[in-house]
C-alpha positions as a printed NumPy array, in Angstrom:
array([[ 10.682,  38.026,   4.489],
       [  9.8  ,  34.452,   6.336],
       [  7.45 ,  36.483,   8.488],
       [  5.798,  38.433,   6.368],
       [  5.048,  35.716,   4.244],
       [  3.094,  33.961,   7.087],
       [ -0.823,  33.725,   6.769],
       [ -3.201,  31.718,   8.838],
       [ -4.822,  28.559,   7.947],
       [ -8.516,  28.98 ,   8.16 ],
       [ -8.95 ,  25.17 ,   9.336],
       [ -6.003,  24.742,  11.859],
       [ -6.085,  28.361,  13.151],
       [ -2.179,  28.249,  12.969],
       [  0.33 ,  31.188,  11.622],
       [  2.064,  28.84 ,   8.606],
       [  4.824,  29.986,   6.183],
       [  3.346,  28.906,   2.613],
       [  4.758,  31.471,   0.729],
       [  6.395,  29.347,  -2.036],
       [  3.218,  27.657,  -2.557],
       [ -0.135,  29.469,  -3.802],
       [ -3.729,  27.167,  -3.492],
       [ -3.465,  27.42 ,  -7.449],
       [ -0.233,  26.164,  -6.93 ],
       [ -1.757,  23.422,  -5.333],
       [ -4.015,  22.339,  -7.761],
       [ -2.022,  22.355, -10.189],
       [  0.487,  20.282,  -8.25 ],
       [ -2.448,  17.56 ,  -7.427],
       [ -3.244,  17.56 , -11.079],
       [  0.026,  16.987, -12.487],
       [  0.548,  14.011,  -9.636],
       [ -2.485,  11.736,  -9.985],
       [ -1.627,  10.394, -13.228],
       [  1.618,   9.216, -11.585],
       [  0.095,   7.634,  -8.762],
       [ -2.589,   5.891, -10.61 ],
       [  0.458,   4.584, -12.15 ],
       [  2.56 ,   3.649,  -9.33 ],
       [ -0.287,   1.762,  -6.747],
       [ -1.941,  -0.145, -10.335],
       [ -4.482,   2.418, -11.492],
       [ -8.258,   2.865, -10.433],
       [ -9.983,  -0.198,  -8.797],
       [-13.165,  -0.768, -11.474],
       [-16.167,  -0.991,  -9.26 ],
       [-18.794,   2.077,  -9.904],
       [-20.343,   0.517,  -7.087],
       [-17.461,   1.211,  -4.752],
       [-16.351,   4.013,  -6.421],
       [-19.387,   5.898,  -5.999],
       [-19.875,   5.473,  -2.284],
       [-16.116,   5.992,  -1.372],
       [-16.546,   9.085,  -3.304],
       [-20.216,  10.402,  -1.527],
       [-18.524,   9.838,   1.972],
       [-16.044,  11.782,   1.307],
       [-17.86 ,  14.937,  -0.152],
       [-20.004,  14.913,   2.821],
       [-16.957,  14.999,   5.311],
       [-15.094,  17.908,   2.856],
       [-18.299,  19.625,   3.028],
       [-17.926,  19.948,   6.648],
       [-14.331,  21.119,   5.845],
       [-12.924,  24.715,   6.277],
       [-12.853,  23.998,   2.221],
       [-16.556,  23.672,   1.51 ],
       [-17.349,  24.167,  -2.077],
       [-13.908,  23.209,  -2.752],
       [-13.765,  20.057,  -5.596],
       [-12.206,  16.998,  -3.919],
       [-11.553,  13.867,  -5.898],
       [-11.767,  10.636,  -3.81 ],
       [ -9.856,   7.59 ,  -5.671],
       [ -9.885,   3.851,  -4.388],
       [ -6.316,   2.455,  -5.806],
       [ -5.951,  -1.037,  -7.14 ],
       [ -3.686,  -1.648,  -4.573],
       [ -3.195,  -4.852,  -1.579],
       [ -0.931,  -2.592,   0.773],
       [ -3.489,  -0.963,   2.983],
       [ -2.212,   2.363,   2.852],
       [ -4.521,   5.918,   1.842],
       [ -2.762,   9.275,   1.525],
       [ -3.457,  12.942,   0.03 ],
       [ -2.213,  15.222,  -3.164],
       [ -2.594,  18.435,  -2.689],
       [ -5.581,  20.235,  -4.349],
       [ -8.293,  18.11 ,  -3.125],
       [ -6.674,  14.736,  -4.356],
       [ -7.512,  11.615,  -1.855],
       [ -6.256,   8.022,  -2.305],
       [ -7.273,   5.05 ,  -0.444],
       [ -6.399,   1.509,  -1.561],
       [ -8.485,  -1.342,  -1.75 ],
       [ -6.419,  -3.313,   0.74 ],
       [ -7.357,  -1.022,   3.007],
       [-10.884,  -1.057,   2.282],
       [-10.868,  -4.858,   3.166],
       [ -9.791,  -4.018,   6.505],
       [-12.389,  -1.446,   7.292],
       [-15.776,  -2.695,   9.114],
       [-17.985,   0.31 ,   8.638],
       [-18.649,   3.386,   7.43 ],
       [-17.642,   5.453,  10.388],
       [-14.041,   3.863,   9.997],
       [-13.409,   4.865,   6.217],
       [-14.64 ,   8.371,   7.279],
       [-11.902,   8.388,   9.666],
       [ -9.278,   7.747,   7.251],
       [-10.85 ,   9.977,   4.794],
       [-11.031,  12.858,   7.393],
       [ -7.519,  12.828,   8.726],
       [ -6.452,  12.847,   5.009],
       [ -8.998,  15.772,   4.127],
       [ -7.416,  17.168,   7.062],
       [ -3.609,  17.315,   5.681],
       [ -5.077,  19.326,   2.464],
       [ -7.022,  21.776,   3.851],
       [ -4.485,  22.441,   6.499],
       [ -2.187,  22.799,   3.737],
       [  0.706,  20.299,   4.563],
       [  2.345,  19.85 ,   1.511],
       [  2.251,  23.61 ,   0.738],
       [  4.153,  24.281,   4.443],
       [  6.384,  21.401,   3.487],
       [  7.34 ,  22.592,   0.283],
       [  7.895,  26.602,   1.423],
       [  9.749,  25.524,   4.379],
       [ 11.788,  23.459,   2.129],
       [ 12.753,  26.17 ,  -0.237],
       [ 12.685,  28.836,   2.336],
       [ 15.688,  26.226,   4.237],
       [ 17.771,  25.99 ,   1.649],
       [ 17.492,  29.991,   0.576],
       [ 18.717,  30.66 ,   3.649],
       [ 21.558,  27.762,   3.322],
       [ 22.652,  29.237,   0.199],
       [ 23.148,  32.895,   2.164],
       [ 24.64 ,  31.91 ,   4.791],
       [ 27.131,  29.877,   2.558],
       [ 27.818,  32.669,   0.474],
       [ 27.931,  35.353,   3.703],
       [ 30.789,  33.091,   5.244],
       [ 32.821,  32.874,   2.173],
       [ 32.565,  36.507,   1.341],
       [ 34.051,  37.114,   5.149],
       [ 36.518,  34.978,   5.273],
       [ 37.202,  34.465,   1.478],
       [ 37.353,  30.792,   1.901],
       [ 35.062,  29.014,  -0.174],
       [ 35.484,  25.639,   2.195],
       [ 33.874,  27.985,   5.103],
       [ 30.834,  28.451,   2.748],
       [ 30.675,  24.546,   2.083],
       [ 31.27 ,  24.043,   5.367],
       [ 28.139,  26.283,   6.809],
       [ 26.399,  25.133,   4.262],
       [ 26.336,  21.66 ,   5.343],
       [ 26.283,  22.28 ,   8.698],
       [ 22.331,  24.499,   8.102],
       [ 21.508,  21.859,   5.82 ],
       [ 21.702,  19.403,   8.661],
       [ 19.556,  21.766,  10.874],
       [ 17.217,  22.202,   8.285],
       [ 16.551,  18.654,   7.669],
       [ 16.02 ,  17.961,  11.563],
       [ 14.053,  20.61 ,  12.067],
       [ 11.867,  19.828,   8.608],
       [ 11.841,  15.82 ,   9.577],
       [ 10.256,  16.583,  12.788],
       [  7.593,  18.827,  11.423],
       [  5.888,  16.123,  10.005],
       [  4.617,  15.015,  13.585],
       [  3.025,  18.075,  14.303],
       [  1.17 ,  17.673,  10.874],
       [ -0.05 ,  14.169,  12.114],
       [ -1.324,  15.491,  14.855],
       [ -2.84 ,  18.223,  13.089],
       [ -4.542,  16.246,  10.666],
       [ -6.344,  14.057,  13.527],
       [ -7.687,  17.057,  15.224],
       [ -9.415,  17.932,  11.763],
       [-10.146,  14.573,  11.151],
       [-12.123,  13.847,  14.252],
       [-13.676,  17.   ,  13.985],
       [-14.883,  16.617,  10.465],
       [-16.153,  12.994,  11.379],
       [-18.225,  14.763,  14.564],
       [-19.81 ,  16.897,  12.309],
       [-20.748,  14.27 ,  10.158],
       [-22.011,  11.965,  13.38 ],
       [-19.392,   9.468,  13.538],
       [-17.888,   8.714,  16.823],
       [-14.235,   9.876,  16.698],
       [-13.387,   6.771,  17.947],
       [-13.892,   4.618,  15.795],
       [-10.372,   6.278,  14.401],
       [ -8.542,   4.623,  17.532],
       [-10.698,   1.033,  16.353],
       [ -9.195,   1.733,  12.842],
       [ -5.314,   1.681,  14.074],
       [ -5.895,  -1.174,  16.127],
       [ -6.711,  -3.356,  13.035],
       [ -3.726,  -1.497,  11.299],
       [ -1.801,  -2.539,  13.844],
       [ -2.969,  -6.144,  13.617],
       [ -2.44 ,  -6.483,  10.263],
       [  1.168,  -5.538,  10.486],
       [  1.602,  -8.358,  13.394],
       [ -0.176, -10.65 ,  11.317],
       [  1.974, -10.011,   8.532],
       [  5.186, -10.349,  10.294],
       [  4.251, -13.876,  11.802],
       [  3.613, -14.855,   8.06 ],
       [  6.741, -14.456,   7.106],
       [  8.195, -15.877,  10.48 ],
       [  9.631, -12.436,  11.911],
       [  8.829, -10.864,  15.213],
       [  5.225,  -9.623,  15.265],
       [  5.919,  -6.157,  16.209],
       [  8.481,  -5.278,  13.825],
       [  6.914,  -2.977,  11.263],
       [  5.464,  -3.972,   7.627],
       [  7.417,  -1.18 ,   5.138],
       [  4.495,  -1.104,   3.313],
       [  2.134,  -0.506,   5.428],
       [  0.081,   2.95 ,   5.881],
       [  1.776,   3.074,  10.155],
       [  5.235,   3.802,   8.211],
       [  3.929,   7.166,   6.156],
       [  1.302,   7.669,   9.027],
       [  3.062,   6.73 ,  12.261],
       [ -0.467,   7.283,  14.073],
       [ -1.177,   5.859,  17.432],
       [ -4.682,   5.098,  19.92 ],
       [ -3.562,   7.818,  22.69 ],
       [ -2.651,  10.023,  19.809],
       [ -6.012,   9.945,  18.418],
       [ -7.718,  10.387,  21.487],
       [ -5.223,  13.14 ,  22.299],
       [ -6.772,  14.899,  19.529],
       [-10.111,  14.008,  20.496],
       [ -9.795,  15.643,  23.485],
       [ -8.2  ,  18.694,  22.193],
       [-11.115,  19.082,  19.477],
       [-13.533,  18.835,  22.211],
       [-11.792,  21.853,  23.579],
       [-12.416,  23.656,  20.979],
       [-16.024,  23.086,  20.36 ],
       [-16.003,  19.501,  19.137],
       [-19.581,  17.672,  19.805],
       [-20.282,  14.267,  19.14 ],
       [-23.693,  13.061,  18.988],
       [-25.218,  11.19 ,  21.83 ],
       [-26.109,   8.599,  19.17 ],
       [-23.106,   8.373,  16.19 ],
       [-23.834,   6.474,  13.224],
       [-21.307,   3.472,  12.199],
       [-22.799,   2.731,   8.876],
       [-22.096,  -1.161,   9.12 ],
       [-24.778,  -1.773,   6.976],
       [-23.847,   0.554,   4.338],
       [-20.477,  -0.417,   4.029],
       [-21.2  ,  -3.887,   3.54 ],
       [-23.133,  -3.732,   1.068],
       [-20.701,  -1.281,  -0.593],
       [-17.7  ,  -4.062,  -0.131],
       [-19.78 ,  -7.023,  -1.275],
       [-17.781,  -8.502,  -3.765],
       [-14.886,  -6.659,  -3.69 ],
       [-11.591,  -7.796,  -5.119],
       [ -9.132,  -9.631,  -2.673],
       [ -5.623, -10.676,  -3.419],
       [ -5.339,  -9.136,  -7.044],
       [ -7.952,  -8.556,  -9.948],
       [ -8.068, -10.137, -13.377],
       [ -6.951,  -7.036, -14.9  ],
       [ -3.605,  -6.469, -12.173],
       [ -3.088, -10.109, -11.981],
       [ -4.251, -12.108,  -7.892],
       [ -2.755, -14.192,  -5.578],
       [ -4.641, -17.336,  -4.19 ],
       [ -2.558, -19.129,  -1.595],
       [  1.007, -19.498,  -2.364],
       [  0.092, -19.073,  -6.274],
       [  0.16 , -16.187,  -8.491],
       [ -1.87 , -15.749, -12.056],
       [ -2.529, -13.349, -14.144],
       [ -5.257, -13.865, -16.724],
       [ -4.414, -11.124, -19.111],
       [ -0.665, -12.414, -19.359],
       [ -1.733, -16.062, -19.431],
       [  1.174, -16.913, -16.862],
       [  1.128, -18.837, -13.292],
       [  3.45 , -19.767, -11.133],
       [  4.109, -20.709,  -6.996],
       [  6.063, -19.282,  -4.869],
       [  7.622, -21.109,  -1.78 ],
       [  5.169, -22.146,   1.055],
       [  5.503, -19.01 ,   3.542],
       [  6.334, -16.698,   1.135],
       [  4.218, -13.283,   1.297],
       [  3.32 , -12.306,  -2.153],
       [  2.823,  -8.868,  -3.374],
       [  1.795,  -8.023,  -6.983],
       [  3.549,  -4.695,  -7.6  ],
       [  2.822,  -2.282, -10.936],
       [  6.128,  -3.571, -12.484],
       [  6.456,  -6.872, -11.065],
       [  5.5  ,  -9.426,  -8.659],
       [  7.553, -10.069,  -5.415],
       [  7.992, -12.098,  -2.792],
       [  8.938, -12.441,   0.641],
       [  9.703, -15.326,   2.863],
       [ 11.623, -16.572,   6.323],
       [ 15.601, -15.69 ,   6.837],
       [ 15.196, -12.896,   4.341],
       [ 14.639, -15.007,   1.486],
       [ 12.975, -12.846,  -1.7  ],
       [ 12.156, -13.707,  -5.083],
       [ 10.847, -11.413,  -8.089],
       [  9.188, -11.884, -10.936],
       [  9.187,  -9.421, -14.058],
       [  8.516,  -9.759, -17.947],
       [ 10.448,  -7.623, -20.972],
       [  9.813,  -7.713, -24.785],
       [ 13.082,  -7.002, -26.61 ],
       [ 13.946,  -7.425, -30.   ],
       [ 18.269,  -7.488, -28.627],
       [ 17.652, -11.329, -27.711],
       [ 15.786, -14.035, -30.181],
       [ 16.115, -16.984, -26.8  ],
       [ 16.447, -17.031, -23.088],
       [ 20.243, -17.387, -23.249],
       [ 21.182, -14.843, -25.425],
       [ 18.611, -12.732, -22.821],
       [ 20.809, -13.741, -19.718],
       [ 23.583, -13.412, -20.942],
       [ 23.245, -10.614, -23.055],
       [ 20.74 ,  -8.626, -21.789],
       [ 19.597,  -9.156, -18.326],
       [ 23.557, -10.153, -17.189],
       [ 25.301,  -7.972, -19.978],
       [ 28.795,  -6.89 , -18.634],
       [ 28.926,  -9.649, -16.254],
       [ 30.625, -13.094, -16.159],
       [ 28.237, -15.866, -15.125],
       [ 29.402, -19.513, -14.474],
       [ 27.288, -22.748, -15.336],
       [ 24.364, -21.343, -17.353],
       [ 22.593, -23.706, -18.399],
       [ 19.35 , -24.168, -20.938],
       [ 16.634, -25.958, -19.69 ],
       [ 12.701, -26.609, -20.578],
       [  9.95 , -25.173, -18.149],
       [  6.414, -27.025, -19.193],
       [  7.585, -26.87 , -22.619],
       [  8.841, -23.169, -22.775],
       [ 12.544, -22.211, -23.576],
       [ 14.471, -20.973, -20.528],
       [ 17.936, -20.428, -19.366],
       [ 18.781, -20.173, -15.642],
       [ 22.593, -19.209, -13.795],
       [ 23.301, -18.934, -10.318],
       [ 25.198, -15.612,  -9.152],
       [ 26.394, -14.22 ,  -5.94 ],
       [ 24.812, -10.499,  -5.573],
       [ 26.22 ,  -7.234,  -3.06 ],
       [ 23.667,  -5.465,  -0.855],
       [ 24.207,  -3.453,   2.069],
       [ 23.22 ,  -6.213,   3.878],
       [ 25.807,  -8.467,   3.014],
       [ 25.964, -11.085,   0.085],
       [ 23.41 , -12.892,  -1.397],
       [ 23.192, -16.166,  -3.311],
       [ 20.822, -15.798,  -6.272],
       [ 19.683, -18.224,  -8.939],
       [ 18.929, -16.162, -12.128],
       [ 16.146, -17.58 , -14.394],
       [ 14.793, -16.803, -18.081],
       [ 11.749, -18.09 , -19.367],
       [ 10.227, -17.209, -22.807],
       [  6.462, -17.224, -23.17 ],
       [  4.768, -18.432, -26.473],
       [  3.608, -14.749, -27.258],
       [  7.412, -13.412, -26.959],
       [  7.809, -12.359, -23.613],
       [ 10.395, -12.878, -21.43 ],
       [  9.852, -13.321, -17.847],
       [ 12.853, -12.611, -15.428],
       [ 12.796, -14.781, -12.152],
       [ 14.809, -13.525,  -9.286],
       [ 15.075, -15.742,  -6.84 ],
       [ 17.226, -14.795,  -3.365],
       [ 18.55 , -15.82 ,  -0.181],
       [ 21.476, -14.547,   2.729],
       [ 24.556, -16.284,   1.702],
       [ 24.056, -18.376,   5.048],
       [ 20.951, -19.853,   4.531],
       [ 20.84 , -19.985,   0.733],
       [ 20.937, -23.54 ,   0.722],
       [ 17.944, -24.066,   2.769],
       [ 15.679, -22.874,  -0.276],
       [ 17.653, -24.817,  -3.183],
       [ 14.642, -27.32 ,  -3.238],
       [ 11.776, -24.477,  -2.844],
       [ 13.029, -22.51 ,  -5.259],
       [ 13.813, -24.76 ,  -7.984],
       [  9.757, -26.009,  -7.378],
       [  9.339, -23.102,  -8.082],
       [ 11.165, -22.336, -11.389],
       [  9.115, -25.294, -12.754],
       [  5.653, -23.838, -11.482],
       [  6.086, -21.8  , -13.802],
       [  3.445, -22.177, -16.921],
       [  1.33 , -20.6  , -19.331],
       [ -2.199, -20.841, -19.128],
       [ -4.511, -21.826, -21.817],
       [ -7.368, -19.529, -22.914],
       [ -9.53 , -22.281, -21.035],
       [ -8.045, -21.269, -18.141],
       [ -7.405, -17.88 , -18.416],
       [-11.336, -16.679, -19.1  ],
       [-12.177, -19.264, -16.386],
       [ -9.609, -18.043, -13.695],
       [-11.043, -14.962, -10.817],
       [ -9.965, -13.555,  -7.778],
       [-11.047, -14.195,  -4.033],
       [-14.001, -11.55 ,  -3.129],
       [-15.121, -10.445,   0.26 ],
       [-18.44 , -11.642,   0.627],
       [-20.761, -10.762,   3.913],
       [-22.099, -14.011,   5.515],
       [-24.749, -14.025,   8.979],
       [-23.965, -15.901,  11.677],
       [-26.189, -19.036,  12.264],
       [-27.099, -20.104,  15.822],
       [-24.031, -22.236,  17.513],
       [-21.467, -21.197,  14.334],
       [-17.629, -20.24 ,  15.861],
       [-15.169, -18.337,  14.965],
       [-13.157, -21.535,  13.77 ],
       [-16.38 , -22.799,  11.666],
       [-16.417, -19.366,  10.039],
       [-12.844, -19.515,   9.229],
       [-13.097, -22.756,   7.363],
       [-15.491, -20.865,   4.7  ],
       [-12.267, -18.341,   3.779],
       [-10.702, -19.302,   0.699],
       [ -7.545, -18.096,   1.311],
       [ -5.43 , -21.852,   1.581],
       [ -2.197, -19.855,   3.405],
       [ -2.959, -21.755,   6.974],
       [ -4.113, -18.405,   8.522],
       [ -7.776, -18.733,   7.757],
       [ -8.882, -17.715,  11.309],
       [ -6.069, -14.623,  11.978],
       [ -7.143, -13.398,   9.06 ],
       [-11.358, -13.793,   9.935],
       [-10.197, -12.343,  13.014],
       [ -8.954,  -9.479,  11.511],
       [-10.611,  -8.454,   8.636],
       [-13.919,  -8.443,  11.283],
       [-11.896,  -6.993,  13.901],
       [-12.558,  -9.506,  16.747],
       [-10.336, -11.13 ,  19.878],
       [ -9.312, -14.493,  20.121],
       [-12.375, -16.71 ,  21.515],
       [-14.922, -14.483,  21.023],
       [-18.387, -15.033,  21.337],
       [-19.793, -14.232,  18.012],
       [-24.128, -13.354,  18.314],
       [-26.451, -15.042,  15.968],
       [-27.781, -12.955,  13.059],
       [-24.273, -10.746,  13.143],
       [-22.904, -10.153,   9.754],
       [-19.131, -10.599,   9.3  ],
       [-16.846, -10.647,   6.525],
       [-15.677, -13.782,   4.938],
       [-13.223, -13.779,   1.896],
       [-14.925, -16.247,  -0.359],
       [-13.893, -18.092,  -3.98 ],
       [-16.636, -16.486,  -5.509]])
């Protein structure tokens, strides 16, 4: 039945088993899904401007695609974690993190080509068949073995024996969609003009990011970011030009003269959103605010801060976390009776105590936490706003080095504050602005224009404009520059 469900994809050339999942099916599928997401990465970034050309780069590469004619929806997410992935159906996603990163045209069309790539090769569709077709033939073999032996244990016991097989065989299929994906990818982006490699430049600033992340938050530089887009595309340089090479096998030609598009794509970036937007809440140095809410606060000085859909977290050094949420409940009328009642029902805390943070009610208790990783000391803190909300503070550190961030984190419990409708109209987010480089100027004298305040000014110019260490930069070159304004 497998085989004769087996068709070939018109854009990888391959026999693939899809026989669970229909191109209707698809759609639909896509459909159904990008409500979620826009849900889960903090909606639709709001910028027509950057909306529009994200959206016109990627028609043209889809047009080039074995699914020309086919509607694809292109979607920048309001998202910091440089990641971009695909829904089936047509749906691409790329964040606006990621964006920040980029340095031209020709690199966004790589990331939009490799994901173009997974849905017109059909990925998900394989996945999801192979999947189903797996644990069909689980379920037979299970039932087979029990009706020869008439031991239902056997059954159980084949059962989870296939199941294992099926998962290996499953996990490792995802590689050869990777790879897949590149060879359309670059091939889309030849068609198009882009060189191809300006997919391997992408990866390498990926892959500085993650570095640069990691020595933030004082951990080895090449241990991986979870959140970054290597983890759900574990892509590499000789991979890419792997598939280069293997498109140019098959007919790939790049133009003697590829475009970049620098020029374009920074004037499609100017002024883009860094750190957070008014609307999702932004992060400026080691402090957090959120207009709409009216709330600010600090977190500890190397502390990474990342403003989820749900709530704001925080990592630092030694594994050190801290989260901020807010809930509106009508079970509690103060911050104790929240604690205690609420946030900490069914538990027994010791030595709550209710305190005053810049004139708002609050209640705070320390408690000792089980994760897989061993026990935690936490400090467990309840603040109620003026409009009614209250805003859970988690604040967390390894049993073993918990004392080390009593002072930090008690700073800051009393950060915390509301903001006054002064400060709330008058408060905005870091933008990427695009500056020229005067005769004699440095890397270091450009660095000292970014507005970031987190003592990485010049690893992050570096990065965000893709350059080495002691580079020479040319007068008149534009670069990126996150600015205040």
């Amino acid at each position: 039945m497998a085989l004769g469900a087996c068709a070939q994809n018109q854009a990888s050339g391959r026999s693939q088993f899809t026989a669970f999942v229909s191109p209707a099916e698809e759609v639909r599928i896509g459909r159904e899904e990008h409500p979620k997401v826009l849900e889960q990465y903090g909606g639709e970034y709001n910028n027509p401007r950057v909306k529009a050309y994200v959206q016109r780069v990627g028609e043209r590469l889809a047009a080039r695609s074995e699914l020309a004619g086919t509607q694809f929806t292109f979607t920048v997410l309001n998202s910091d974690i440089s990641n971009a992935f695909a829904l089936p159906g047509g749906f691409v996603y790329i964040s606006r993190g990621l964006l920040a990163l980029m340095g031209s045209e020709a690199e966004l069309a790589s990331v939009l080509g490799h994901e173009i790539g997974h849905v017109t090769a059909r990925h998900t569709a394989e996945r999801i068949s192979r999947g189903q077709a797996a644990n069909i033939f689980t379920n037979i073999l299970g039932i087979g073995v029990a009706v020869l032996t008439g031991s239902g244990d056997a059954g159980n016991l084949a059962a989870q024996a296939t199941g294992t097989g099926a998962g290996m065989w499953l996990a490792g299929f995802s590689r050869e969609q990777e790879f897949e994906a590149d060879k359309l990818g670059v091939r889309y982006m030849a068609s198009e003009g882009y060189d191809p490699a300006e997919a391997a430049e992408m990866l390498a600033k990926l892959g500085a990011e993650t570095r640069l992340t990691a020595k933030m938050l004082g951990r080895d530089p090449e241990s991986a970011d979870s959140f970054s887009i290597m983890q759900t595309h574990p892509r590499t340089a000789d991979r890419v030009a792997a598939a280069t090479e293997a498109a140019r096998a098959q007919g790939m030609i790049v133009a003697a003269n590829p475009r970049q598009g620098v020029a374009e794509y920074f004037e499609a970036i100017d002024g883009l959103s860094i750190l957070g937007d008014r609307e999702q809440g932004f992060v400026r140095g080691n402090v957090f605010m959120h207009p709409v809410l009216r709330i600010r606060f600090e977190a500890p000085k190397g502390f990474r801060i990342e403003n989820g859909t749900d709530a704001v977290s925080a990592r630092g050094p030694s594994g050190a976390t801290m989260r901020v949420d807010a809930v509106r409940t009508r079970a509690a009328t103060n911050p104790r009776d929240f604690l205690t009642g609420v946030w900490a029902r069914g538990q027994t805390l010791q030595n709550v105590e209710t305190i005053v943070v810049n004139g708002m009610p609050a209640a705070t208790a320390p408690a000792n936490l089980r994760t897989q990783s061993g026990t935690v000391a936490a400090r467990l803190v309840v603040i109620q706003h003026p409009d009614g909300a209250f805003y859970r503070m988690l604040l967390a550190a390894p049993a073993d080095v918990a004392g080390r961030f009593t002072d930090d984190f008690r700073r800051t419990t009393y950060s915390f504050r509301a903001l006054s409708e002064a400060e709330a109209r008058d408060a905005h987010p870091l933008r990427m602005r695009i500056a020229t480089v005067r005769p004699g100027e440095t890397q270091e004298a450009l660095a000292r224009r970014m507005a970031t305040d987190d003592g990485f000014e010049l690893e992050r110019f570096q990065l965000i404009n893709g350059l080495q260490p002691g580079e020479a930069l040319a007068p008149g070159t534009r670069v990126k520059i996150i600015a205040d304004r």
